[in-house]
Amino acid sequence: ENVGYEGAKLLASLMNGEKPPQEAILIAPKGIAERASTDTLAVPSTLTREARDIYLKNLSNPPSTEMLAAELGVSRATLDRAFAADIGFSPAKMLSRLRLDESKRLLKHSKLTVSEIAYSLGYCNSAYFVNTFKKEMGVSPRKWRGIFSDNIKK
């Protein structure tokens, strides 16, 4: 909105014969739109991409690494090697990162409680989720929501 107003104001002043400003007019952004193209966990190979997609479809009840390997038609060792070569960490770490990303999205854009988010992502209890989140993000999910949420009111 401010971009349009500032642009119109500048155009009006130029049309009235005023000189353009010497310095650029800077307008702070409202925020960043998250899209699939800005995925924080882009993966290069088909195997790791398929594994990621399986995890994403099953965050509330994800397969074990052995079950994931079987579903992909490879051995556990092959899956582990592919992950190490492609992204530098294990399938379990990928699952943890995917859950963390989804929890941040839900904290930011939904009215779900921390417990509801924990259970929706397959955590056995909310305390474990809170500890995991705090370890990775440095703050509790509730505090993170207060900082980054879309100001959703209950």
mmCIF file of C-alpha atoms in Angstrom:
data_model
loop_
_atom_site.group_PDB
_atom_site.id
_atom_site.type_symbol
_atom_site.label_atom_id
_atom_site.label_comp_id
_atom_site.label_asym_id
_atom_site.label_seq_id
_atom_site.Cartn_x
_atom_site.Cartn_y
_atom_site.Cartn_z
ATOM 1 C CA GLU A 1 0.000 0.000 0.000
ATOM 2 C CA ASN A 2 2.689 2.493 0.988
ATOM 3 C CA VAL A 3 4.544 1.859 -2.265
ATOM 4 C CA GLY A 4 1.576 3.119 -4.270
ATOM 5 C CA TYR A 5 1.042 6.177 -2.082
ATOM 6 C CA GLU A 6 4.708 7.097 -2.096
ATOM 7 C CA GLY A 7 4.883 6.571 -5.866
ATOM 8 C CA ALA A 8 1.822 8.740 -6.460
ATOM 9 C CA LYS A 9 3.202 11.449 -4.162
ATOM 10 C CA LEU A 10 6.552 11.428 -5.977
ATOM 11 C CA LEU A 11 4.863 11.495 -9.388
ATOM 12 C CA ALA A 12 2.680 14.442 -8.354
ATOM 13 C CA SER A 13 5.680 16.408 -7.125
ATOM 14 C CA LEU A 14 7.606 15.716 -10.355
ATOM 15 C CA MET A 15 4.606 16.766 -12.442
ATOM 16 C CA ASN A 16 4.481 20.007 -10.455
ATOM 17 C CA GLY A 17 8.049 20.750 -11.533
ATOM 18 C CA GLU A 18 9.827 19.755 -8.344
ATOM 19 C CA LYS A 19 13.195 18.068 -8.577
ATOM 20 C CA PRO A 20 13.444 14.357 -7.775
ATOM 21 C CA PRO A 21 14.814 13.489 -4.349
ATOM 22 C CA GLN A 22 18.569 12.977 -4.092
ATOM 23 C CA GLU A 23 18.204 9.813 -2.021
ATOM 24 C CA ALA A 24 16.128 6.742 -2.706
ATOM 25 C CA ILE A 25 12.801 6.406 -0.935
ATOM 26 C CA LEU A 26 12.875 3.194 1.070
ATOM 27 C CA ILE A 27 9.702 1.446 2.169
ATOM 28 C CA ALA A 28 9.884 -1.433 4.644
ATOM 29 C CA PRO A 29 8.289 -4.695 3.475
ATOM 30 C CA LYS A 30 5.272 -6.074 5.314
ATOM 31 C CA GLY A 31 6.810 -9.523 5.433
ATOM 32 C CA ILE A 32 8.005 -12.440 3.382
ATOM 33 C CA ALA A 33 5.605 -14.769 1.610
ATOM 34 C CA GLU A 34 6.644 -18.379 2.053
ATOM 35 C CA ARG A 35 6.259 -20.497 -1.052
ATOM 36 C CA ALA A 36 7.243 -23.995 -2.120
ATOM 37 C CA SER A 37 9.991 -22.434 -4.228
ATOM 38 C CA THR A 38 11.646 -21.217 -1.015
ATOM 39 C CA ASP A 39 11.659 -24.694 0.506
ATOM 40 C CA THR A 40 14.322 -24.819 3.219
ATOM 41 C CA LEU A 41 15.010 -28.449 2.468
ATOM 42 C CA ALA A 42 15.541 -28.721 -1.266
ATOM 43 C CA VAL A 43 16.973 -32.101 -2.202
ATOM 44 C CA PRO A 44 18.969 -32.940 -5.322
ATOM 45 C CA SER A 45 18.296 -36.627 -5.967
ATOM 46 C CA THR A 46 15.129 -38.519 -6.750
ATOM 47 C CA LEU A 47 15.592 -40.900 -3.813
ATOM 48 C CA THR A 48 15.912 -38.203 -1.145
ATOM 49 C CA ARG A 49 13.142 -36.173 -2.781
ATOM 50 C CA GLU A 50 10.802 -39.175 -2.730
ATOM 51 C CA ALA A 51 11.734 -39.833 0.907
ATOM 52 C CA ARG A 52 10.991 -36.200 1.770
ATOM 53 C CA ASP A 53 7.638 -36.398 0.001
ATOM 54 C CA ILE A 54 6.691 -39.569 1.916
ATOM 55 C CA TYR A 55 7.602 -37.888 5.200
ATOM 56 C CA LEU A 56 5.634 -34.755 4.276
ATOM 57 C CA LYS A 57 2.523 -36.825 3.544
ATOM 58 C CA ASN A 58 2.872 -38.678 6.840
ATOM 59 C CA LEU A 59 4.148 -36.159 9.408
ATOM 60 C CA SER A 60 1.567 -37.250 11.969
ATOM 61 C CA ASN A 61 2.526 -40.919 11.642
ATOM 62 C CA PRO A 62 5.834 -41.141 9.783
ATOM 63 C CA PRO A 63 7.373 -44.455 8.769
ATOM 64 C CA SER A 64 10.521 -45.650 10.503
ATOM 65 C CA THR A 65 13.717 -45.364 8.494
ATOM 66 C CA GLU A 66 13.539 -49.104 7.775
ATOM 67 C CA MET A 67 9.936 -48.813 6.574
ATOM 68 C CA LEU A 68 10.825 -45.758 4.494
ATOM 69 C CA ALA A 69 13.684 -47.628 2.813
ATOM 70 C CA ALA A 70 11.395 -50.588 2.094
ATOM 71 C CA GLU A 71 8.738 -48.305 0.613
ATOM 72 C CA LEU A 72 11.391 -46.784 -1.642
ATOM 73 C CA GLY A 73 12.684 -50.227 -2.632
ATOM 74 C CA VAL A 74 16.192 -49.778 -1.240
ATOM 75 C CA SER A 75 18.109 -51.029 1.780
ATOM 76 C CA ARG A 76 18.462 -48.937 4.912
ATOM 77 C CA ALA A 77 22.210 -48.609 4.216
ATOM 78 C CA THR A 78 21.545 -47.345 0.672
ATOM 79 C CA LEU A 79 19.061 -44.796 1.991
ATOM 80 C CA ASP A 80 21.496 -43.604 4.677
ATOM 81 C CA ARG A 81 24.318 -43.262 2.114
ATOM 82 C CA ALA A 82 22.070 -41.341 -0.278
ATOM 83 C CA PHE A 83 21.062 -38.928 2.459
ATOM 84 C CA ALA A 84 24.662 -38.426 3.579
ATOM 85 C CA ALA A 85 25.791 -37.755 0.001
ATOM 86 C CA ASP A 86 22.852 -35.545 -0.988
ATOM 87 C CA ILE A 87 22.124 -33.441 2.073
ATOM 88 C CA GLY A 88 24.681 -34.376 4.704
ATOM 89 C CA PHE A 89 22.371 -35.775 7.355
ATOM 90 C CA SER A 90 20.201 -38.771 8.168
ATOM 91 C CA PRO A 91 16.566 -39.509 7.279
ATOM 92 C CA ALA A 92 15.692 -39.036 10.970
ATOM 93 C CA LYS A 93 17.210 -35.539 10.915
ATOM 94 C CA MET A 94 15.230 -34.746 7.765
ATOM 95 C CA LEU A 95 12.023 -35.804 9.513
ATOM 96 C CA SER A 96 12.918 -33.627 12.479
ATOM 97 C CA ARG A 97 13.551 -30.620 10.210
ATOM 98 C CA LEU A 98 10.324 -31.162 8.277
ATOM 99 C CA ARG A 99 8.355 -31.354 11.521
ATOM 100 C CA LEU A 100 10.062 -28.207 12.792
ATOM 101 C CA ASP A 101 9.258 -26.331 9.571
ATOM 102 C CA GLU A 102 5.618 -27.434 9.723
ATOM 103 C CA SER A 103 5.357 -26.550 13.413
ATOM 104 C CA LYS A 104 6.633 -23.031 12.671
ATOM 105 C CA ARG A 105 4.104 -22.693 9.858
ATOM 106 C CA LEU A 106 1.274 -23.818 12.136
ATOM 107 C CA LEU A 107 2.414 -21.588 14.991
ATOM 108 C CA LYS A 108 2.534 -18.621 12.654
ATOM 109 C CA HIS A 109 -0.671 -19.143 10.694
ATOM 110 C CA SER A 110 -3.099 -21.175 12.825
ATOM 111 C CA LYS A 111 -5.026 -20.999 16.069
ATOM 112 C CA LEU A 112 -3.963 -24.505 17.117
ATOM 113 C CA THR A 113 -2.538 -24.819 20.607
ATOM 114 C CA VAL A 114 1.028 -25.987 21.104
ATOM 115 C CA SER A 115 -0.310 -29.373 22.256
ATOM 116 C CA GLU A 116 -2.535 -29.701 19.193
ATOM 117 C CA ILE A 117 0.413 -28.909 16.936
ATOM 118 C CA ALA A 118 2.602 -31.441 18.741
ATOM 119 C CA TYR A 119 0.057 -34.227 18.355
ATOM 120 C CA SER A 120 -0.744 -33.297 14.744
ATOM 121 C CA LEU A 121 2.941 -33.753 13.920
ATOM 122 C CA GLY A 122 3.190 -37.133 15.583
ATOM 123 C CA TYR A 123 4.981 -36.173 18.780
ATOM 124 C CA CYS A 124 4.063 -38.567 21.575
ATOM 125 C CA ASN A 125 3.637 -35.691 24.035
ATOM 126 C CA SER A 126 3.742 -31.923 23.942
ATOM 127 C CA ALA A 127 6.602 -31.645 26.440
ATOM 128 C CA TYR A 128 8.909 -33.538 24.073
ATOM 129 C CA PHE A 129 7.830 -31.259 21.213
ATOM 130 C CA VAL A 130 8.431 -28.132 23.312
ATOM 131 C CA ASN A 131 11.907 -29.342 24.326
ATOM 132 C CA THR A 132 12.807 -30.254 20.745
ATOM 133 C CA PHE A 133 11.549 -26.927 19.410
ATOM 134 C CA LYS A 134 13.372 -24.940 22.084
ATOM 135 C CA LYS A 135 16.608 -26.848 21.471
ATOM 136 C CA GLU A 136 16.476 -26.054 17.745
ATOM 137 C CA MET A 137 15.016 -22.527 17.817
ATOM 138 C CA GLY A 138 16.352 -21.179 21.109
ATOM 139 C CA VAL A 139 12.884 -20.216 22.357
ATOM 140 C CA SER A 140 9.715 -22.086 23.279
ATOM 141 C CA PRO A 141 6.981 -22.554 20.650
ATOM 142 C CA ARG A 142 4.721 -20.161 22.560
ATOM 143 C CA LYS A 143 7.374 -17.457 22.626
ATOM 144 C CA TRP A 144 8.207 -18.053 18.961
ATOM 145 C CA ARG A 145 4.510 -17.655 18.095
ATOM 146 C CA GLY A 146 4.393 -14.374 19.985
ATOM 147 C CA ILE A 147 7.276 -13.035 17.933
ATOM 148 C CA PHE A 148 6.409 -14.382 14.475
ATOM 149 C CA SER A 149 2.667 -15.066 14.331
ATOM 150 C CA ASP A 150 0.219 -13.318 12.048
ATOM 151 C CA ASN A 151 -1.420 -11.909 15.215
ATOM 152 C CA ILE A 152 -4.136 -14.546 15.147
ATOM 153 C CA LYS A 153 -6.591 -14.058 17.999
ATOM 154 C CA LYS A 154 -8.240 -17.030 19.663
#
